[in-house]
Short mmCIF file of C-alpha atoms in Angstrom, two decimals:
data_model
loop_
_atom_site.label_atom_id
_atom_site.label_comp_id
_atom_site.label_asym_id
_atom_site.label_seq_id
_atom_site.Cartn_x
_atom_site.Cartn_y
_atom_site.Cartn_z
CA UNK A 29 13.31 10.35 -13.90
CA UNK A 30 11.67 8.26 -11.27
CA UNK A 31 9.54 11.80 -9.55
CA UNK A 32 8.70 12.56 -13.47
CA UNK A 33 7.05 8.91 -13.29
CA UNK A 34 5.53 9.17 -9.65
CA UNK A 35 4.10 12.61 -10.50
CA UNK A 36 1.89 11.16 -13.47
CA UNK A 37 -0.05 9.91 -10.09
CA UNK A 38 -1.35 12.78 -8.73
CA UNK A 39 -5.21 12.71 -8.67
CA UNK A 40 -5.04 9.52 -10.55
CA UNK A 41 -5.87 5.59 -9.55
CA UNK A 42 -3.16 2.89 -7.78
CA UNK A 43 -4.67 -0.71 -8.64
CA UNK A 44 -3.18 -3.42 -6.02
CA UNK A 45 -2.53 -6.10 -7.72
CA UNK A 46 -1.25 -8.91 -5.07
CA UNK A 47 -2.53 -12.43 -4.27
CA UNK A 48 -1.25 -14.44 -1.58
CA UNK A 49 0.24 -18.34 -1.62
CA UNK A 50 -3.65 -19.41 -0.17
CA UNK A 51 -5.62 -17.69 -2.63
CA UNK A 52 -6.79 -18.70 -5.20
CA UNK A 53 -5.25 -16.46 -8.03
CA UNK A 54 -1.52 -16.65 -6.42
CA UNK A 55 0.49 -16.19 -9.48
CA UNK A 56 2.94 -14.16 -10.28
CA UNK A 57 2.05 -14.49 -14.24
CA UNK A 58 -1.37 -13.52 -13.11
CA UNK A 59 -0.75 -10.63 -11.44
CA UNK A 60 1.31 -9.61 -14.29
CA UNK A 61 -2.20 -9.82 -16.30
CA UNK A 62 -4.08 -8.27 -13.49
CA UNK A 63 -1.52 -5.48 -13.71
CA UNK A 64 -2.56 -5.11 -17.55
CA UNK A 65 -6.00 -5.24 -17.23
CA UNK A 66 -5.57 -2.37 -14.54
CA UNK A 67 -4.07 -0.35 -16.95
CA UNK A 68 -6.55 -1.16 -19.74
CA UNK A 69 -9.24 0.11 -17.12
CA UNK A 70 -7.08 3.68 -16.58
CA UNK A 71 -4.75 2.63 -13.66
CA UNK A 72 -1.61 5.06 -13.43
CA UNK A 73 0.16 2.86 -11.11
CA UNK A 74 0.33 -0.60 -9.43
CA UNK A 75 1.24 -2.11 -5.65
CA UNK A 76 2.24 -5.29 -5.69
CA UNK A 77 4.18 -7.88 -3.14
CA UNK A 78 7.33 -9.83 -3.76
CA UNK A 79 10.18 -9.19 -6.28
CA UNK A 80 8.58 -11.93 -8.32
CA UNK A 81 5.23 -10.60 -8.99
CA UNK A 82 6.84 -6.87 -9.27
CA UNK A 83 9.32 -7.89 -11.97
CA UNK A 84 6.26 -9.93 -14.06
CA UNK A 85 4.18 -6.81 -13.96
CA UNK A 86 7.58 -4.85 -15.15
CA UNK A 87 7.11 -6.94 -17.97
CA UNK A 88 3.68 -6.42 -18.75
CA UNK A 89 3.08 -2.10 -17.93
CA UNK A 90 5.45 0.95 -17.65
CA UNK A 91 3.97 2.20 -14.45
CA UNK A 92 4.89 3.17 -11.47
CA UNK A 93 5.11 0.17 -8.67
CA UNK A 94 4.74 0.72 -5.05
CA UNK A 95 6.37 -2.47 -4.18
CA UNK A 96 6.14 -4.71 -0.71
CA UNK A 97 7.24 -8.12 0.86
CA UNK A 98 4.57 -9.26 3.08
CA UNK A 99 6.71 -11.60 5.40
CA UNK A 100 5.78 -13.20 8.83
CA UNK A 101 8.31 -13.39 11.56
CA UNK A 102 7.55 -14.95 14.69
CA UNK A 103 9.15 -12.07 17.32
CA UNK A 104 7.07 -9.32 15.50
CA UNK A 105 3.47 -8.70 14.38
CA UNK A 106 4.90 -6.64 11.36
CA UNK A 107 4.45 -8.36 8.15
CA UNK A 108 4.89 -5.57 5.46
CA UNK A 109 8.53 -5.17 4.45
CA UNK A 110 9.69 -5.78 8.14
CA UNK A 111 13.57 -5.91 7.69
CA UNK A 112 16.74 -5.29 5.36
CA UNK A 113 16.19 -8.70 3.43
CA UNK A 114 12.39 -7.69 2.18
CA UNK A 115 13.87 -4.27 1.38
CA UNK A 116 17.48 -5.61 -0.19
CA UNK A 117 14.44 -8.35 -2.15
CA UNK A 118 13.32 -5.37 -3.91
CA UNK A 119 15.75 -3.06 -4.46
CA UNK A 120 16.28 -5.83 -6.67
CA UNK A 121 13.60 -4.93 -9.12
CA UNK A 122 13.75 -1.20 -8.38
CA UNK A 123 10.16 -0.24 -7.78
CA UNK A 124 9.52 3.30 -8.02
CA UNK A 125 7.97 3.34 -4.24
CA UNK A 126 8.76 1.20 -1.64
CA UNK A 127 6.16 0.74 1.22
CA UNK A 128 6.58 -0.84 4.97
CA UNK A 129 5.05 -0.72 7.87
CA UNK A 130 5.10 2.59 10.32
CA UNK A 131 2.56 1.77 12.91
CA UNK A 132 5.51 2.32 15.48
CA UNK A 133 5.16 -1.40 16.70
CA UNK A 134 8.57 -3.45 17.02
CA UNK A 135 10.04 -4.92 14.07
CA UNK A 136 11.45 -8.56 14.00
CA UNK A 137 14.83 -8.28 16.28
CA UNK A 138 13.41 -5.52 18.55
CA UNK A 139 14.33 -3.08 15.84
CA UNK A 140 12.29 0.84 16.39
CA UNK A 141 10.80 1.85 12.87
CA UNK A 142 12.95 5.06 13.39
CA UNK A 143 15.84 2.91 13.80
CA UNK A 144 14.91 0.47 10.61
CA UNK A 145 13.75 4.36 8.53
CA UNK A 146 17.50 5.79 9.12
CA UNK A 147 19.47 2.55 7.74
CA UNK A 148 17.31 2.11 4.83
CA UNK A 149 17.70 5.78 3.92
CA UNK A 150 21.41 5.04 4.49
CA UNK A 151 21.56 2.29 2.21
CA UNK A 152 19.39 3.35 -0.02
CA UNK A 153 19.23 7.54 -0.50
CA UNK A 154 17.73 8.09 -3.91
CA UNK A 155 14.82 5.33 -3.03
CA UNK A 156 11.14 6.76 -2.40
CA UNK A 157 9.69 5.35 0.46
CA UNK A 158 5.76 5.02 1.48
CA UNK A 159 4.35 5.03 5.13
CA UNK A 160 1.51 2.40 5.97
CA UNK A 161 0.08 3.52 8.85
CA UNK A 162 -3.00 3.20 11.12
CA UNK A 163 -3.54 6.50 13.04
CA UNK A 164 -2.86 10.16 12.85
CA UNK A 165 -0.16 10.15 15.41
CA UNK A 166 1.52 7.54 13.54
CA UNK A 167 1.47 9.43 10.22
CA UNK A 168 2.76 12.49 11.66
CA UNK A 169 5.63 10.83 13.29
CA UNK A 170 6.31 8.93 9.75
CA UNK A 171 5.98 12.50 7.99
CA UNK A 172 8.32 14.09 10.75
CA UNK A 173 10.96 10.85 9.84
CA UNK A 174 10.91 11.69 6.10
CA UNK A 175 8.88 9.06 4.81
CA UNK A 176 8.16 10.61 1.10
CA UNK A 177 4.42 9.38 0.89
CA UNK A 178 2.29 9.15 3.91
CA UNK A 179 -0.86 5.93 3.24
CA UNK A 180 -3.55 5.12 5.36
CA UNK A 181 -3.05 1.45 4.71
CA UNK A 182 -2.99 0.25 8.32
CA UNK A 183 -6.67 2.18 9.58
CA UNK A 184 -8.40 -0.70 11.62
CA UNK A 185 -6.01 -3.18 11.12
CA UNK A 186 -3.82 -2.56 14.12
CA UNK A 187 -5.00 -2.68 18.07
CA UNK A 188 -4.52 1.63 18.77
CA UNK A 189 -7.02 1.26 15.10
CA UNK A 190 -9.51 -1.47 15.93
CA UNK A 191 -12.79 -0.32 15.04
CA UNK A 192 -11.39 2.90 13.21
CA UNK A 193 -12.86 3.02 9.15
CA UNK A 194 -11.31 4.97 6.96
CA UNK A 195 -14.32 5.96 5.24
CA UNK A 196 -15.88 7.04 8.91
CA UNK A 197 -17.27 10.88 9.07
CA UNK A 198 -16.14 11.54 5.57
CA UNK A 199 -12.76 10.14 5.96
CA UNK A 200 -12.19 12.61 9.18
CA UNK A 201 -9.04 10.62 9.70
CA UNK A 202 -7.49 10.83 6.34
CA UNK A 203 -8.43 14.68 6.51
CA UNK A 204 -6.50 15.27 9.52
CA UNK A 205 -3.53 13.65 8.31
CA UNK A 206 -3.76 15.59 4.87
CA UNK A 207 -4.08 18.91 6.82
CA UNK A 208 -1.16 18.11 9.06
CA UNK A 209 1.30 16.43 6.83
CA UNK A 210 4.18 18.07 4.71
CA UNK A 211 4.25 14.47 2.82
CA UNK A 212 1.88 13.48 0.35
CA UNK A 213 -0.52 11.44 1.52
CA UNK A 214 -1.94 8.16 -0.47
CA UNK A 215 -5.54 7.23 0.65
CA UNK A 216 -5.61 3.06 0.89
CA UNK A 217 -7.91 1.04 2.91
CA UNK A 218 -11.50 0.07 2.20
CA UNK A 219 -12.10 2.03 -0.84
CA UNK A 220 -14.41 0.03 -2.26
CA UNK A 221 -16.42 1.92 -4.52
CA UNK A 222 -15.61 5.01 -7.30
CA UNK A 223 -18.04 7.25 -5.23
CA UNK A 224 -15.10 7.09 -2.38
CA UNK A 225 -11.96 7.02 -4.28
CA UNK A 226 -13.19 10.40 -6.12
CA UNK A 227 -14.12 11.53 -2.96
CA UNK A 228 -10.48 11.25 -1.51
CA UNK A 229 -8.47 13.43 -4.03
CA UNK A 230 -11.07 16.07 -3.61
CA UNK A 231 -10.21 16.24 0.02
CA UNK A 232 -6.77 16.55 -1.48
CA UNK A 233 -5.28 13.01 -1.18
CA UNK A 234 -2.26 13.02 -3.99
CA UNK A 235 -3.41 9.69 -4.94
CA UNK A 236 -5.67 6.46 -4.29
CA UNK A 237 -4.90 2.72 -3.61
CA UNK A 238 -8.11 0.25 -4.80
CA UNK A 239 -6.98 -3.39 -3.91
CA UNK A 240 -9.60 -6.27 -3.00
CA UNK A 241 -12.93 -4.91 -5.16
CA UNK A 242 -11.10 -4.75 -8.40
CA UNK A 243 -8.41 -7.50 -7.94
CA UNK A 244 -9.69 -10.39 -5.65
CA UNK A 245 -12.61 -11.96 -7.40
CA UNK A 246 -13.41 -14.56 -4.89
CA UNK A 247 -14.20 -11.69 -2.12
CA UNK A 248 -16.45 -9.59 -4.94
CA UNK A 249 -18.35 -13.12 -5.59
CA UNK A 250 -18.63 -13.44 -1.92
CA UNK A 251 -21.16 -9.86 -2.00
CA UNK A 252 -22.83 -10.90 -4.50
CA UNK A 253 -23.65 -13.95 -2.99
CA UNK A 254 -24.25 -13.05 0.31
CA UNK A 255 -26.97 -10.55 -0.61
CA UNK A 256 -28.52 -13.20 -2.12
CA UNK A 257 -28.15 -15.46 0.43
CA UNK A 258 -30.02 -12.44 2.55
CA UNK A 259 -32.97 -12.50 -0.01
CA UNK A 260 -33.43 -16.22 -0.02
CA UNK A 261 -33.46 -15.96 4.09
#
């Protein structure tokens, strides 16, 4: 039941719908709208952080969720689903996907992410599970683990990243990863226009995550005010 659901994704548009406690929209009945206007527009499927703002938007659409806890600890610069208790969190709502970070650094307690991979396939077996990562060693390792979807969430977020685009020589990273992966791979990160998303399932990504230009207004006001800003100078 829940592949029949993940498969309507292939080819098709992930909306990320997620706002956090300093932003403006931070709401978990908002995102549960935001989730409805995504679906309005043609979204298949929605990523969204905490149980809270997953089960309003379970509420509001029947798509598939790829669902996170974004969660600071202080011994660990992991902050997407970093332990059990984010994981345990939303197993409580049951999103179709669940998506941490596998950039290989040290989760909260010392824990290895092959470590943290096996229990959670332990206590959890039938659960789908997505790969954030950063490079193309990284991916391949999370493929080689069994991670069921493969993202390029992390690209040029993380130090062994900094300065990497996604978007750089016609995604040449995501191309390397879809070419060397047995996983499908979910293109996320800095896909800011349609001209790019299309361009990622034709160089065979399964599907595509569009966050920040559809969902956080403040940053799209921020363009459009900047280039005027530029015009004025």
């Amino acid at each position: 039941m829940i592949e029949s659901k993940v498969k309507q994704l292939q080819g098709k548009l992930i909306v990320s719908c997620q706002a956090l406690p300093h932003e403006p929209l931070h709401s978990s009945f908002i995102m549960g709208r935001m989730a409805l206007a995504a679906k309005e527009g043609g979204a298949l499927g929605i990523r969204a952080n905490t149980k809270e703002d997953i089960q309003e938007i379970q509420t509001q659409v029947d798509l598939p969720v790829i669902g996170i806890v974004k969660r600071d600890y202080e011994d660990s610069t992991v902050y997407i689903t970093p332990t059990m208790k984010e994981i345990d969190e939303l197993m409580e709502v049951k999103p179709e996907i669940i998506a941490l970070d596998a950039t290989g650094a040290l989760r909260p307690g010392g824990v290895t992410l092959d470590d943290f991979f096996h229990q959670i396939k332990d206590k959890y077996p039938d659960q789908l599970w997505m790969a954030d990562c950063s490079t193309v060693e990284e991916a391949l390792h999370a493929d080689e683990l069994g991670f069921d979807f493969i993202g390029t969430t992390m690209v040029g977020y993380t130090p062994q990243s900094q300065g990497d685009r996604i978007e750089e020589n016609d995604f040449e990273i995501m191309r390397k990863i879809i070419a060397n992966v047995k996983h499908r791979v979910i293109a996320e990160g800095n896909i800011n226009t349609p001209q790019k998303a299309k361009r990622v399932i034709e160089l065979g990504a399964f599907s595509v995550v569009v966050g920040s230009i559809i969902t956080r207004p403040q940053l799209i006001t921020k363009a459009f005010a900047q280039a005027l800003e530029e015009e004025n100078a």
